[in-house]
Every structure is written in structure tokens, then in C-alpha cells.
Short mmCIF file of C-alpha atoms in Angstrom, two decimals:
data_model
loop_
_atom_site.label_atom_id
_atom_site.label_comp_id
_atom_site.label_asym_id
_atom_site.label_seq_id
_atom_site.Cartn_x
_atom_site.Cartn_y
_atom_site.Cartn_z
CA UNK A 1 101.36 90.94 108.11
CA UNK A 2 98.11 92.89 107.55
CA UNK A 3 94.94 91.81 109.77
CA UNK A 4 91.99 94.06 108.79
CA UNK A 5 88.64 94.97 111.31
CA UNK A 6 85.44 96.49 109.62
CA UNK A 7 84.45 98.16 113.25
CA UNK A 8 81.25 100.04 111.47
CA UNK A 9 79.67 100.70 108.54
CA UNK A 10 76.72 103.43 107.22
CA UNK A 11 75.36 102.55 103.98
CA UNK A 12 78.38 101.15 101.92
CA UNK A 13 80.64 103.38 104.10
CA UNK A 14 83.14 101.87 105.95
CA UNK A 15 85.29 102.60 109.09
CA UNK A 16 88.02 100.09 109.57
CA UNK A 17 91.25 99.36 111.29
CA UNK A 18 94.44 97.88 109.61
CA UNK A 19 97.12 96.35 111.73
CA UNK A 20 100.82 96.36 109.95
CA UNK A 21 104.21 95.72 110.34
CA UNK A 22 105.03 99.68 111.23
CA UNK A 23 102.01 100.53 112.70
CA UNK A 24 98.03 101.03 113.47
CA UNK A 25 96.25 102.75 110.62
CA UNK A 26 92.63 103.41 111.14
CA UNK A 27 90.33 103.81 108.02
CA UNK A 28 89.12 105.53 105.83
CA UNK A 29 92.51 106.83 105.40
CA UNK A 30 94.46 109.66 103.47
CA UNK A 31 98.41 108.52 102.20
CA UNK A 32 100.44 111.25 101.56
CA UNK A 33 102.57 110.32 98.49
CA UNK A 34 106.50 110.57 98.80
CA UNK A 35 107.71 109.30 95.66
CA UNK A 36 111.28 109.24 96.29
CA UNK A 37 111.29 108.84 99.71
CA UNK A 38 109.96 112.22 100.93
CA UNK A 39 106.90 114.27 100.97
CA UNK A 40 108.11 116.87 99.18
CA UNK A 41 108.80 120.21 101.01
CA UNK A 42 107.39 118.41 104.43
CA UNK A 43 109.35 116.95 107.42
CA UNK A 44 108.57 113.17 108.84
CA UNK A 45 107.88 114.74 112.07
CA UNK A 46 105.58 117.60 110.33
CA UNK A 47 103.14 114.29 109.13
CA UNK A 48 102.92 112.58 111.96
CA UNK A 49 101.97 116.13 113.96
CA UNK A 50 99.54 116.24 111.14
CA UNK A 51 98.45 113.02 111.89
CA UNK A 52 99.32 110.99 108.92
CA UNK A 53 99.35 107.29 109.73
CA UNK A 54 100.83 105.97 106.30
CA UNK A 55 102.46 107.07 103.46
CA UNK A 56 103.51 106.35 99.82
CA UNK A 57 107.15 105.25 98.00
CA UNK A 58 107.37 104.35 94.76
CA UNK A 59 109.02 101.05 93.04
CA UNK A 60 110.09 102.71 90.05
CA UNK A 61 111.89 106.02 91.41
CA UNK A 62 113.73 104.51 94.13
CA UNK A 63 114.87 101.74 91.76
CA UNK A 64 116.48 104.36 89.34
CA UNK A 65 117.59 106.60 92.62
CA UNK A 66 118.72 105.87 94.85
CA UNK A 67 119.57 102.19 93.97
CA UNK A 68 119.09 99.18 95.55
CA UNK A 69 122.48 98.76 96.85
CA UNK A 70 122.41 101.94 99.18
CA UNK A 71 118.60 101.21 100.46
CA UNK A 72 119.66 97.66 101.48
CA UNK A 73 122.18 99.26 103.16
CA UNK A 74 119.70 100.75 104.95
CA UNK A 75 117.80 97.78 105.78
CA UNK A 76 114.90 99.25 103.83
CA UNK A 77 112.94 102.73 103.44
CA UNK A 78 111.90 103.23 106.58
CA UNK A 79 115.25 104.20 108.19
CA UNK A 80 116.29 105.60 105.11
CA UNK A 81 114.00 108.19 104.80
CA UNK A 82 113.58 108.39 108.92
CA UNK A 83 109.98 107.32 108.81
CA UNK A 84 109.15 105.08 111.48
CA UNK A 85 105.14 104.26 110.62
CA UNK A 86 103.86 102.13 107.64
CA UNK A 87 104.97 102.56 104.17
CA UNK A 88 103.10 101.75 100.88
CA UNK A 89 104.88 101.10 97.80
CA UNK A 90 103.45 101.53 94.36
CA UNK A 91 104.66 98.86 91.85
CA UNK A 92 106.15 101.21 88.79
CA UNK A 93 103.31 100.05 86.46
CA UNK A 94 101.98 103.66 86.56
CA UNK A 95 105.42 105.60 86.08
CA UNK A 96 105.85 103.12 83.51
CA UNK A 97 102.56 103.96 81.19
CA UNK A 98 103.81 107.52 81.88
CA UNK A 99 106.92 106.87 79.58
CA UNK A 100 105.19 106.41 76.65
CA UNK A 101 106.76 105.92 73.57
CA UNK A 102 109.50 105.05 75.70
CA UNK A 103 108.68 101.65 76.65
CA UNK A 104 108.16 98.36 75.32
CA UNK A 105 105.64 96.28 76.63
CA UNK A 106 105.66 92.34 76.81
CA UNK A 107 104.74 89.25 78.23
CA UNK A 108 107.81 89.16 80.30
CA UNK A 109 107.59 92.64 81.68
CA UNK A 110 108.56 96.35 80.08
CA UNK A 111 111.68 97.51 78.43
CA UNK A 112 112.76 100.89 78.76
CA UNK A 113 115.27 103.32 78.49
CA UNK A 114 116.26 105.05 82.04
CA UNK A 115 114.52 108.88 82.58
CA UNK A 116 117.41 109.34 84.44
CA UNK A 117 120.88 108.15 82.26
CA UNK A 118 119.13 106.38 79.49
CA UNK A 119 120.17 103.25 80.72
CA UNK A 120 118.59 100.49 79.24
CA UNK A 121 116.33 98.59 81.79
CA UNK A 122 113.81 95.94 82.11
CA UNK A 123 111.43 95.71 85.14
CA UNK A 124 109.20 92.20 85.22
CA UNK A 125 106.60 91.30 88.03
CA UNK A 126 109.06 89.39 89.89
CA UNK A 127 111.74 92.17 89.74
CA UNK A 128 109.00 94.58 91.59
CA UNK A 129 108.37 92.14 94.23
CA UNK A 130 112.06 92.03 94.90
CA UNK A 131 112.29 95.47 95.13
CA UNK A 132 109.62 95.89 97.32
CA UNK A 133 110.61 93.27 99.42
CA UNK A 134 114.47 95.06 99.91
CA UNK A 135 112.10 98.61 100.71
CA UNK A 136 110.63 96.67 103.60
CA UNK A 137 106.94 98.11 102.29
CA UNK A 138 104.39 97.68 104.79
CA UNK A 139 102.02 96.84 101.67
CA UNK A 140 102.94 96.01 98.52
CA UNK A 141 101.27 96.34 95.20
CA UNK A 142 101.46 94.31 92.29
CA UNK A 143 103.00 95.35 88.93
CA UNK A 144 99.78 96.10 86.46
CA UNK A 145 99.79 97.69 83.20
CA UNK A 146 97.57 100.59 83.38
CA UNK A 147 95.38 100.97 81.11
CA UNK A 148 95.09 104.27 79.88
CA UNK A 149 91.81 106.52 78.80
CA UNK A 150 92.90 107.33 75.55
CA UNK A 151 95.68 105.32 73.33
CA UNK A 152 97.67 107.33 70.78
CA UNK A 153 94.57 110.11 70.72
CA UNK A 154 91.65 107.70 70.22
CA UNK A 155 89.50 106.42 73.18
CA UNK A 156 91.01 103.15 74.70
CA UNK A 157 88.83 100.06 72.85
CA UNK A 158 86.93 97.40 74.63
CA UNK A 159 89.50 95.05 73.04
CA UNK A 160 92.61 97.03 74.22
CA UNK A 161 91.09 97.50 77.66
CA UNK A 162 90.51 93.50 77.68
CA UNK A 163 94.25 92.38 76.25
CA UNK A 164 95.39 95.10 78.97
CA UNK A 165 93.63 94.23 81.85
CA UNK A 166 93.95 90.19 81.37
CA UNK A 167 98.14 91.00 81.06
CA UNK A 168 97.72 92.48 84.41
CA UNK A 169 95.82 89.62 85.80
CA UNK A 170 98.62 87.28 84.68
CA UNK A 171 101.11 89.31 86.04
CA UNK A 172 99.34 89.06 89.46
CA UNK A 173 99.57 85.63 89.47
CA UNK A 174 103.33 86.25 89.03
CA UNK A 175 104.03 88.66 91.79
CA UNK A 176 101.93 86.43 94.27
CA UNK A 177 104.07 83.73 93.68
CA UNK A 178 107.27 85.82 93.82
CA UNK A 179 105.97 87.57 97.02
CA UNK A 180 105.11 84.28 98.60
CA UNK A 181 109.09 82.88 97.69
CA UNK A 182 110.44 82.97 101.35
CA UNK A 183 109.24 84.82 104.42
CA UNK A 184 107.54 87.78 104.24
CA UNK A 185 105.73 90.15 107.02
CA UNK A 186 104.19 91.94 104.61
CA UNK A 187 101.37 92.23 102.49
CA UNK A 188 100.27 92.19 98.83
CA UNK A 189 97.93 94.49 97.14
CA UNK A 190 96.28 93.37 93.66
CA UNK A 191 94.79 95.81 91.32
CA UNK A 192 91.45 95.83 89.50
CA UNK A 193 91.46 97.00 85.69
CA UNK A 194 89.66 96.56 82.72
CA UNK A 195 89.15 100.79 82.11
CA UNK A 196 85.53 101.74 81.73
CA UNK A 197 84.09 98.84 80.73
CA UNK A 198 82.17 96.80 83.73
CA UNK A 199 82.08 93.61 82.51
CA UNK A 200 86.05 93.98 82.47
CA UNK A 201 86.50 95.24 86.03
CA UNK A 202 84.54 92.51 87.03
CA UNK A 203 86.74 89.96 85.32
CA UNK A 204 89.91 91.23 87.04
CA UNK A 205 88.12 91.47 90.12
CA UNK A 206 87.01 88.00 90.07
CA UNK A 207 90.43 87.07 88.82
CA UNK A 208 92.45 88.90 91.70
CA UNK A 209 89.68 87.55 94.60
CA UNK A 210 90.78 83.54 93.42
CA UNK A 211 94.35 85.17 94.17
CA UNK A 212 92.77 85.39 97.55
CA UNK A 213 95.31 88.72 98.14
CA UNK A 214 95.98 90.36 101.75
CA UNK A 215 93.80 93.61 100.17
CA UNK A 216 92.20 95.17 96.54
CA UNK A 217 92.98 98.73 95.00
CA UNK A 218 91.07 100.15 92.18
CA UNK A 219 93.50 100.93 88.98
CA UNK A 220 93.32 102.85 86.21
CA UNK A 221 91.04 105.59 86.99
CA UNK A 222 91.35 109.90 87.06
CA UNK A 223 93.77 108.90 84.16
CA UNK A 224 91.96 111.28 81.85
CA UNK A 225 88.65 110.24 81.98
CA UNK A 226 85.25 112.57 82.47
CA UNK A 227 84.34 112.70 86.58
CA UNK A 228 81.09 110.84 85.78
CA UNK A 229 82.86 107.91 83.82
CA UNK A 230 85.41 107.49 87.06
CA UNK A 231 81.99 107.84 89.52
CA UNK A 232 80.73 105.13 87.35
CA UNK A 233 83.10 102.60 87.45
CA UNK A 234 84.05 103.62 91.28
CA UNK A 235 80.26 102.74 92.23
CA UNK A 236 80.27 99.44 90.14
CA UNK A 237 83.49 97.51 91.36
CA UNK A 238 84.21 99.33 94.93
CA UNK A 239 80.91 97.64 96.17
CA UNK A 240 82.32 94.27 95.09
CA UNK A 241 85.42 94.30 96.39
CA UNK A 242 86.24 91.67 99.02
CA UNK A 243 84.12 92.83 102.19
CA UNK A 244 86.56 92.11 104.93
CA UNK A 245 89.57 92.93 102.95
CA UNK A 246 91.15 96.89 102.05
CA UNK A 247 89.66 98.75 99.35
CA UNK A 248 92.55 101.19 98.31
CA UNK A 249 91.20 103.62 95.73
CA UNK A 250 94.50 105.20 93.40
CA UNK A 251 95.76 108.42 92.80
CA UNK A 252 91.93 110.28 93.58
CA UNK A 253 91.61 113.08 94.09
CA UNK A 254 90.09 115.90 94.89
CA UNK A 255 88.19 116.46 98.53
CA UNK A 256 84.45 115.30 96.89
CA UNK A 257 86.69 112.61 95.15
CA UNK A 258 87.34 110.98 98.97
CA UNK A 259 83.85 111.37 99.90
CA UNK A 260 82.63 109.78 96.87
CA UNK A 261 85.02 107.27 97.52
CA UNK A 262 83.96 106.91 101.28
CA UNK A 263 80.43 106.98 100.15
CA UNK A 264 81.30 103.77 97.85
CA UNK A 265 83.28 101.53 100.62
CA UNK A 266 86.38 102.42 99.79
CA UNK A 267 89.13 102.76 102.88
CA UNK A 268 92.43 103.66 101.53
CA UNK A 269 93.16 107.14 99.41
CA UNK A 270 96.43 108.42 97.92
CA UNK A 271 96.80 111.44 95.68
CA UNK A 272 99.72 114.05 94.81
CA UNK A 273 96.98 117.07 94.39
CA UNK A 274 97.61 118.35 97.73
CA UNK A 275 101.12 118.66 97.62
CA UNK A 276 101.13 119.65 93.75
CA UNK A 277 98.43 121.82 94.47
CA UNK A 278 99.78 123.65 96.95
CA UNK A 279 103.75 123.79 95.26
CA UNK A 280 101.42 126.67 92.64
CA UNK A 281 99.74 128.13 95.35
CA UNK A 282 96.06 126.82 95.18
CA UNK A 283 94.97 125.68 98.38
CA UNK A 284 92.01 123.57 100.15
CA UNK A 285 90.14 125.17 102.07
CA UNK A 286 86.37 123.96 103.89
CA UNK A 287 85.03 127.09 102.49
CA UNK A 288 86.16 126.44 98.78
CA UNK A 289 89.59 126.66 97.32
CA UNK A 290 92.00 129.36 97.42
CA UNK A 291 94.42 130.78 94.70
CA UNK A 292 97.13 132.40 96.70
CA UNK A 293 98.72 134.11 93.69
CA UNK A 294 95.70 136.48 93.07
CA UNK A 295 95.96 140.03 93.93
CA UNK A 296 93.25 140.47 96.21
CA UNK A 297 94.72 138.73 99.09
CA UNK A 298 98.06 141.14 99.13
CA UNK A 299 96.92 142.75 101.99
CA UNK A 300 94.36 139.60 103.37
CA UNK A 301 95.17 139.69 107.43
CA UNK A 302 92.91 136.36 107.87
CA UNK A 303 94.63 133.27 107.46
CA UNK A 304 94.54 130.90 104.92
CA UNK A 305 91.11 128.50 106.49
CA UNK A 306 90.12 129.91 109.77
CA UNK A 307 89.01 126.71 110.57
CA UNK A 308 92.19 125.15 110.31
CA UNK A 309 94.71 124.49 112.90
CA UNK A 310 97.79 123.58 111.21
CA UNK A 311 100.78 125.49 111.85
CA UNK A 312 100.60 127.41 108.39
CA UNK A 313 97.01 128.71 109.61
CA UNK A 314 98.18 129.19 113.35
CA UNK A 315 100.78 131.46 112.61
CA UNK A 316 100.84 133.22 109.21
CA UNK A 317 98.31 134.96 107.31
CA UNK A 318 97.23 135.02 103.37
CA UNK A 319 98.85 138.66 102.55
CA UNK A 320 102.42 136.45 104.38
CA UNK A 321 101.80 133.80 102.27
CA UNK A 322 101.00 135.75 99.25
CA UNK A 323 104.18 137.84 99.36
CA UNK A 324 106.15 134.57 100.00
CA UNK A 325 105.10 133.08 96.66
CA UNK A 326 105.00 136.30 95.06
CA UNK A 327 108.83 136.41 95.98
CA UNK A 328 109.89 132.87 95.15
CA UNK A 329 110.66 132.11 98.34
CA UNK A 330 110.75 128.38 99.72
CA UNK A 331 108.81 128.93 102.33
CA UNK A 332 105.45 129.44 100.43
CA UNK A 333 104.99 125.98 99.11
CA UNK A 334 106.34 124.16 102.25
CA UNK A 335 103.63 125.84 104.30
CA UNK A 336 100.86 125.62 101.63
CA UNK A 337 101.99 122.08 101.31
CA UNK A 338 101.55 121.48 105.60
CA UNK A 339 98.43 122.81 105.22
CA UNK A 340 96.76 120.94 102.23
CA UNK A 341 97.49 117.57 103.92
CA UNK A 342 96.32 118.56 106.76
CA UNK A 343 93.29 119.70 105.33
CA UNK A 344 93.36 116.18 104.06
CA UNK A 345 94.33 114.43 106.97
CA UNK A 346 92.11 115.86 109.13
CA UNK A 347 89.07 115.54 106.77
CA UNK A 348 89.65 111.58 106.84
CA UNK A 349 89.46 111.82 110.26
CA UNK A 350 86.23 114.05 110.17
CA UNK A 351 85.23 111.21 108.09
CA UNK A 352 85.82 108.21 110.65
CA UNK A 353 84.53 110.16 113.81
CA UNK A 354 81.00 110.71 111.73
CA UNK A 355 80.68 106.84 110.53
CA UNK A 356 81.36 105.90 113.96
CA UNK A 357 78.63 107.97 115.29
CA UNK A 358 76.47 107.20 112.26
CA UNK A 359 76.44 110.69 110.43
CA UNK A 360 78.88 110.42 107.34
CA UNK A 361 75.60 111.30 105.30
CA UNK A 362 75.10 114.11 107.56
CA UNK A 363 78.79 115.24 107.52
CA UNK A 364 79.30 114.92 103.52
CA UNK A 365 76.72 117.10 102.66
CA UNK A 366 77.75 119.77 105.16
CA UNK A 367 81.16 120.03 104.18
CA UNK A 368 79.66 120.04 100.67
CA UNK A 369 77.45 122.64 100.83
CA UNK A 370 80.81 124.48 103.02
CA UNK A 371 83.23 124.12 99.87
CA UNK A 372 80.39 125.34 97.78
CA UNK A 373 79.67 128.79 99.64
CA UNK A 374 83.52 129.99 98.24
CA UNK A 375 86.64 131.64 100.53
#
């Protein structure tokens, strides 16, 4: 079940409301990504003080570990991983372009050998959906090829890009039907490709509409690419998308990246950078980005963004945090790691309290002209 409300809009900006099986989530929103059913270094209860309204599994991961048969045991992710608002599960078509060499790509699906055992595996379209339908994921995306920026060190070719992104379309077809094979609660995500060619994005995109899916993400982008070649193709399809459907923009990015993103109508955001980020000590900050490992903030009494209010800025300061990492010592990225999505949380919801007043424009290029004045 997904029912979708465009409540306002500024320019292409959106702010929207998304009604799911687990819960509320009002757009434009930021997922935090748990890939094997955790957000690394963070406790449920820490994102939902934070604020977080929905966050990410993936397909692939909890496939390999920790099986199916102990998550149906479960009943699904949700009690396994003691997260009791929505979950969105990626597919496994990204973690499988990450293997490389590894894997064999066909009609039928992708052969490859376990990262784990070595186990040889196959996962198919239908496979995915059945997977995703045991997690109990609140949405669900379809299993795409991605198609990569660059193919064994040349730029990916028109041609490539098209054989790639019509495979995907087929495969939608195939997970719609598979997801639609019994009852469901759920919803289904497709997922435009076609790399950084237009007319291609707009053939998938046409293609996935006449699927008439429950929402639309954007593939296949900050895979390499230059920031103005991902801007391009980001301003071309977002505005295209289905207008009173989800726009779910991939794995971007950085805090411009969102506004960008915003600025373009897109409503849904997931990345790993905060959490990443912060596990080597360079944190977001509205007054630029920090690098918590340099020497000059040894003996720093102010706290990380003075701005902030998460419990990493409320109660420790940079020189604490410094010596932490400094030292090895757990602590350092689980608080830089509160604090980044926060940072990110709470600048989504920055975000919807300016369209709904009208000022997004207003608001972007403050906290713009913020990041740019430097910690």
C-alpha cells in the first residue's frame, strides 16, 4: 500500500506525503541506508530521536546473510532488526554491477559466485521480488542492471547504455508481474536508466510509466560520472517523472546534491556518505565540512556545528572527538555518524518547512552561501 499527496509545490519543488504499510513519511525525505539490517554504529531508537522516518535494507546482503530462512522466521526485517517504521529495500542490481568480473549477466538474471563463501548463486527478477516480499519492505524496487559510467576503462557507449537500459526495462516487466502474484501491501519501485544519454532515459521512463508502478527512482547516476553530467541528466528526466507519483533519486549525495535534487522535483534521497563520511572523521557541518583528524582542533572547546542539536553536538566537543578518533576508540565514529544524519535529517526537514511556506529558493541559497563561508 503506498497512497502519495503532493500538498505544495515551488517551482519544480515538491513537498509531499507518503502513506505506507509502517508508517507516515513526509517528503522531501532523507533514508538512512542500513545495508544489512542496521545503520551502522547507530541505534533504531537513536534515528527515530533524529527523526528519520524511513530507512534502507538491501536485497542482496540480507540474501547472502543472514538467509532467508532465519528472516522468515522473523516474519520479515522489521522485527528483525527492531525497526518499527517503513523500510526500503534495494533490489541487488547495484551490489551486483559492483562484483565485476565476478558476474555473469543474462537474459534470465546474473550468475555469480558468493562474496561471502563463493557459493555459486543466481539471482533473477522474480527471485528479488520474493525476497523482498519475505523482508516485508515497505517499498520495493525492481532488479535493474546498472549501467555503469565507464565499462572496462572506456566511457560506457550509446549502444551499451541502450542494450543495458532496455534489459532493465524487460526485467521490470518481470518483477511487476512477480510482485503482483498473490497479495501484497506493498509497493513497487521501477528504475529509470539509459546512463547519460537523454533520449535513453526517456525510453525507460516511458517504458516504466506504461508499467503504471506505485512510484519512479532515478538509476544509474554518481556512479563515476562528472557533477555536471549527473546535474544534467537529474534536470532532464526528474521533471518527467510521473507528477503524482514518488520521485526517489539513488545513492546522491552530498548536501548541494539534495538541494539540487529538491530543486528538480525529486522527493526521496538515500546515500551512505554520511555514515561513511563520518566512520573517517569528516563531518557536515552548515558552516562547511569538518576533518576531525586534523591537528588544529586538538584542543577545539566548540563543538562540532554549533548549530546543531544532536546529542554528539549537545554534549561533546571537537578536541573530545578528536582524541577519540585519534585513539581508535568506537566511540568517535558512532557519534560522528549521529551527527551527520542528523545534519541530514534535519536539513530535509529545513527543506519541507521552507516549501511549505514558499521559501526553498530563499532557504537553498542561504544554507549555500553558509557551507561556503568554511568551519
Amino acid at each position: 500500500m503506498l497512497k502519495f499527496e503532493l500538498l505544495n509545490t515551488e517551482g519544480l519543488a515538491r513537498r509531499g506525503r507518503m502513506t505506507l504499510t509502517h508508517g507516515v513519511v513526509e517528503t522531501p525525505v532523507f533514508m538512512p541506508v542500513g545495508t544489512y539490517g542496521t545503520v551502522k554504529g547507530v541505534m533504531p531508537s537513536s534515528l527515530e530521536a533524529m527523526g528519520a522516518q524511513i530507512i534502507l535494507g538491501n536485497t542482496f546482503h540480507l540474501w547472502l546473510r543472514p538467509g532467508l530462512d532465519v528472516l522468515q522466521q522473523f516474519g520479515g526485517l522489521h522485527r528483525f532488526e527492531n525497526w518499527r517504521r517503513p523500510i526500503l529495500t534495494d533490489s541487488g542490481g547495484f551490489q551486483v554491477w559492483s562484483l565485476g568480473e565476478m558476474r555473469k549477466i543474462s537474459e534470465e538474471g546474473v550468475k555469480f559466485a558468493s562474496p561471502v563463501n563463493g557459493d555459486k548463486l543466481f539471482l533473477t527478477p522474480e527471485l528479488s521480488m520474493q525476497i523482498q516480499r519475505l523482508l516485508n519492505s515497505d517499498i520495493v524496487m525492481q532488479f535493474d542492471e546498472c549501467t555503469p559510467y565507464e565499462t572496462k576503462g572506456h566511457l560506457t557507449t550509446e549502444d551499451e547504455a541502450r542494450v543495458s537500459m532496455q534489459l532493465s526495462l524487460r526485467w521490470a516487466q518481470r518483477c511487476r508481474d512477480e510482485f503482483e502474484r498473490g497479495e501484497n501491501p506493498n509497493a513497487l519501485f521501477g528504475i529509470v536508466q539509459g546512463g547519460m544519454h537523454e533520449h535513453l532515459r526517456d525510453e525507460s521512463l516511458a517504458g516504466l510509466a506504461a508499467l503504471e508502478l506505485t512510484g519512479y527512482a532515478i538509476g544509474g547516476l554518481s556512479v563515476g560520472e562528472p557533477k555536471p553530467e549527473m546535474l544534467r541528466v537529474l534536470q532532464h528526466v526528474a521533471p518527467q517523472m510521473p507528477a503524482h507519483k514518488p520521485r526517489y533519486l539513488m545513492g546522491v549525495g552530498t548536501p548541494e546534491d539534495l538541494l539540487d535534487g529538491v530543486a528538480a522535483g525529486i522527493d526521496m534521497f538515500d546515500c551512505v556518505m554520511p555514515t561513511r563520511n563520518a566512520r573517517n572523521g569528516h563531518l557536515f557541518t552548515r558552516f562547511g565540512d569538518l576533518r576531525l583528524r586534523n591537528a588544529r582542533y586538538k584542543t577545539d572547546e566548540r563543538p562540532i556545528d554549533e548549530s546543531c542539536t544532536c546529542p554528539a553536538c549537545a554534549g561533546f566537543s571537537r578536541a573530545y572527538l578528536h582524541h577519540l578518533d585519534r585513539c581508535g576508540e568506537m566511540l568517535a565514529p558512532m557519534l560522528a555518524s549521529i551527527h551527520n544524519l542528523h545534519f541530514y535529517v534535519n536539513l530535509m526537514r529545513e527543506v519541507r518547512d521552507a516549501l511549505e511556506v514558499g521559501e526553498f529558493a530563499v532557504f537553498a541559497a542561504r544554507f549555500r552561501a553558509d557551507r561556503a563561508r568554511g568551519v
